[in-house]
Amino acid sequence: MRDDFFDRFKQPDVPDQKPIAFDWRGGEIYEGETCYNINGELVLEDDLKEYADTVFGKAEVV
């Protein structure tokens, strides 16, 4: 019974996908992932803060 409960939360097997593009760090981007084109570089949605910190520097609040 316990296994049935946790089976509901398993991710379905994903067939081998090939990347459709590469992000600003050289990481793979797959179909269905949200990304932004910023100054000609693709940035995944989850990496926006890291990209801004790297490119523009961290702001200090005074």
PDB file of C-alpha atoms in Angstrom:
ATOM      1  CA  MET A   1       0.000   0.000   0.000  1.00  0.00           C
ATOM      2  CA  ARG A   2       2.796   2.414   0.893  1.00  0.00           C
ATOM      3  CA  ASP A   3       4.467   1.907  -2.494  1.00  0.00           C
ATOM      4  CA  ASP A   4       1.226   2.776  -4.275  1.00  0.00           C
ATOM      5  CA  PHE A   5       1.102   6.116  -2.464  1.00  0.00           C
ATOM      6  CA  PHE A   6       4.623   7.120  -3.489  1.00  0.00           C
ATOM      7  CA  ASP A   7       4.222   5.794  -7.031  1.00  0.00           C
ATOM      8  CA  ARG A   8       1.795   8.660  -7.690  1.00  0.00           C
ATOM      9  CA  PHE A   9       4.625  11.149  -7.258  1.00  0.00           C
ATOM     10  CA  LYS A  10       7.187   9.478  -9.507  1.00  0.00           C
ATOM     11  CA  GLN A  11       8.186  11.349 -12.622  1.00  0.00           C
ATOM     12  CA  PRO A  12       7.255   9.552 -15.824  1.00  0.00           C
ATOM     13  CA  ASP A  13      10.106   8.092 -17.815  1.00  0.00           C
ATOM     14  CA  VAL A  14      11.265  10.669 -20.322  1.00  0.00           C
ATOM     15  CA  PRO A  15      12.573   9.405 -23.628  1.00  0.00           C
ATOM     16  CA  ASP A  16      16.106  10.471 -24.477  1.00  0.00           C
ATOM     17  CA  GLN A  17      15.843  14.076 -25.541  1.00  0.00           C
ATOM     18  CA  LYS A  18      18.404  16.043 -27.438  1.00  0.00           C
ATOM     19  CA  PRO A  19      19.041  19.652 -26.478  1.00  0.00           C
ATOM     20  CA  ILE A  20      17.575  22.252 -28.807  1.00  0.00           C
ATOM     21  CA  ALA A  21      19.996  24.990 -27.694  1.00  0.00           C
ATOM     22  CA  PHE A  22      22.659  25.869 -25.137  1.00  0.00           C
ATOM     23  CA  ASP A  23      22.448  28.495 -22.417  1.00  0.00           C
ATOM     24  CA  TRP A  24      24.898  31.247 -21.467  1.00  0.00           C
ATOM     25  CA  ARG A  25      26.990  28.779 -19.438  1.00  0.00           C
ATOM     26  CA  GLY A  26      27.007  26.087 -22.129  1.00  0.00           C
ATOM     27  CA  GLY A  27      24.278  24.060 -20.411  1.00  0.00           C
ATOM     28  CA  GLU A  28      21.700  22.210 -22.436  1.00  0.00           C
ATOM     29  CA  ILE A  29      18.211  23.592 -23.066  1.00  0.00           C
ATOM     30  CA  TYR A  30      15.433  21.144 -23.862  1.00  0.00           C
ATOM     31  CA  GLU A  31      12.083  21.616 -25.543  1.00  0.00           C
ATOM     32  CA  GLY A  32       9.510  22.933 -23.088  1.00  0.00           C
ATOM     33  CA  GLU A  33      11.971  24.773 -20.831  1.00  0.00           C
ATOM     34  CA  THR A  34      11.392  28.495 -20.403  1.00  0.00           C
ATOM     35  CA  CYS A  35      14.352  30.675 -21.287  1.00  0.00           C
ATOM     36  CA  TYR A  36      14.985  34.298 -22.184  1.00  0.00           C
ATOM     37  CA  ASN A  37      17.215  35.863 -24.806  1.00  0.00           C
ATOM     38  CA  ILE A  38      19.195  38.573 -23.024  1.00  0.00           C
ATOM     39  CA  ASN A  39      21.743  40.423 -25.145  1.00  0.00           C
ATOM     40  CA  GLY A  40      22.014  37.407 -27.431  1.00  0.00           C
ATOM     41  CA  GLU A  41      22.496  34.891 -24.620  1.00  0.00           C
ATOM     42  CA  LEU A  42      19.878  32.304 -23.652  1.00  0.00           C
ATOM     43  CA  VAL A  43      19.132  32.251 -19.927  1.00  0.00           C
ATOM     44  CA  LEU A  44      16.916  29.629 -18.318  1.00  0.00           C
ATOM     45  CA  GLU A  45      14.166  31.063 -16.147  1.00  0.00           C
ATOM     46  CA  ASP A  46      15.601  29.443 -13.018  1.00  0.00           C
ATOM     47  CA  ASP A  47      19.004  31.036 -13.700  1.00  0.00           C
ATOM     48  CA  LEU A  48      17.882  34.659 -14.126  1.00  0.00           C
ATOM     49  CA  LYS A  49      19.158  35.850 -10.728  1.00  0.00           C
ATOM     50  CA  GLU A  50      22.511  34.094 -11.134  1.00  0.00           C
ATOM     51  CA  TYR A  51      22.872  35.560 -14.620  1.00  0.00           C
ATOM     52  CA  ALA A  52      22.106  39.080 -13.388  1.00  0.00           C
ATOM     53  CA  ASP A  53      24.531  38.730 -10.475  1.00  0.00           C
ATOM     54  CA  THR A  54      27.271  37.453 -12.786  1.00  0.00           C
ATOM     55  CA  VAL A  55      26.810  39.926 -15.617  1.00  0.00           C
ATOM     56  CA  PHE A  56      25.726  43.055 -13.756  1.00  0.00           C
ATOM     57  CA  GLY A  57      27.228  42.389 -10.321  1.00  0.00           C
ATOM     58  CA  LYS A  58      25.482  42.192  -7.001  1.00  0.00           C
ATOM     59  CA  ALA A  59      23.961  45.417  -5.735  1.00  0.00           C
ATOM     60  CA  GLU A  60      24.642  46.520  -2.209  1.00  0.00           C
ATOM     61  CA  VAL A  61      21.741  47.988  -0.306  1.00  0.00           C
ATOM     62  CA  VAL A  62      22.909  50.828   1.878  1.00  0.00           C
TER      63      VAL A  62
END
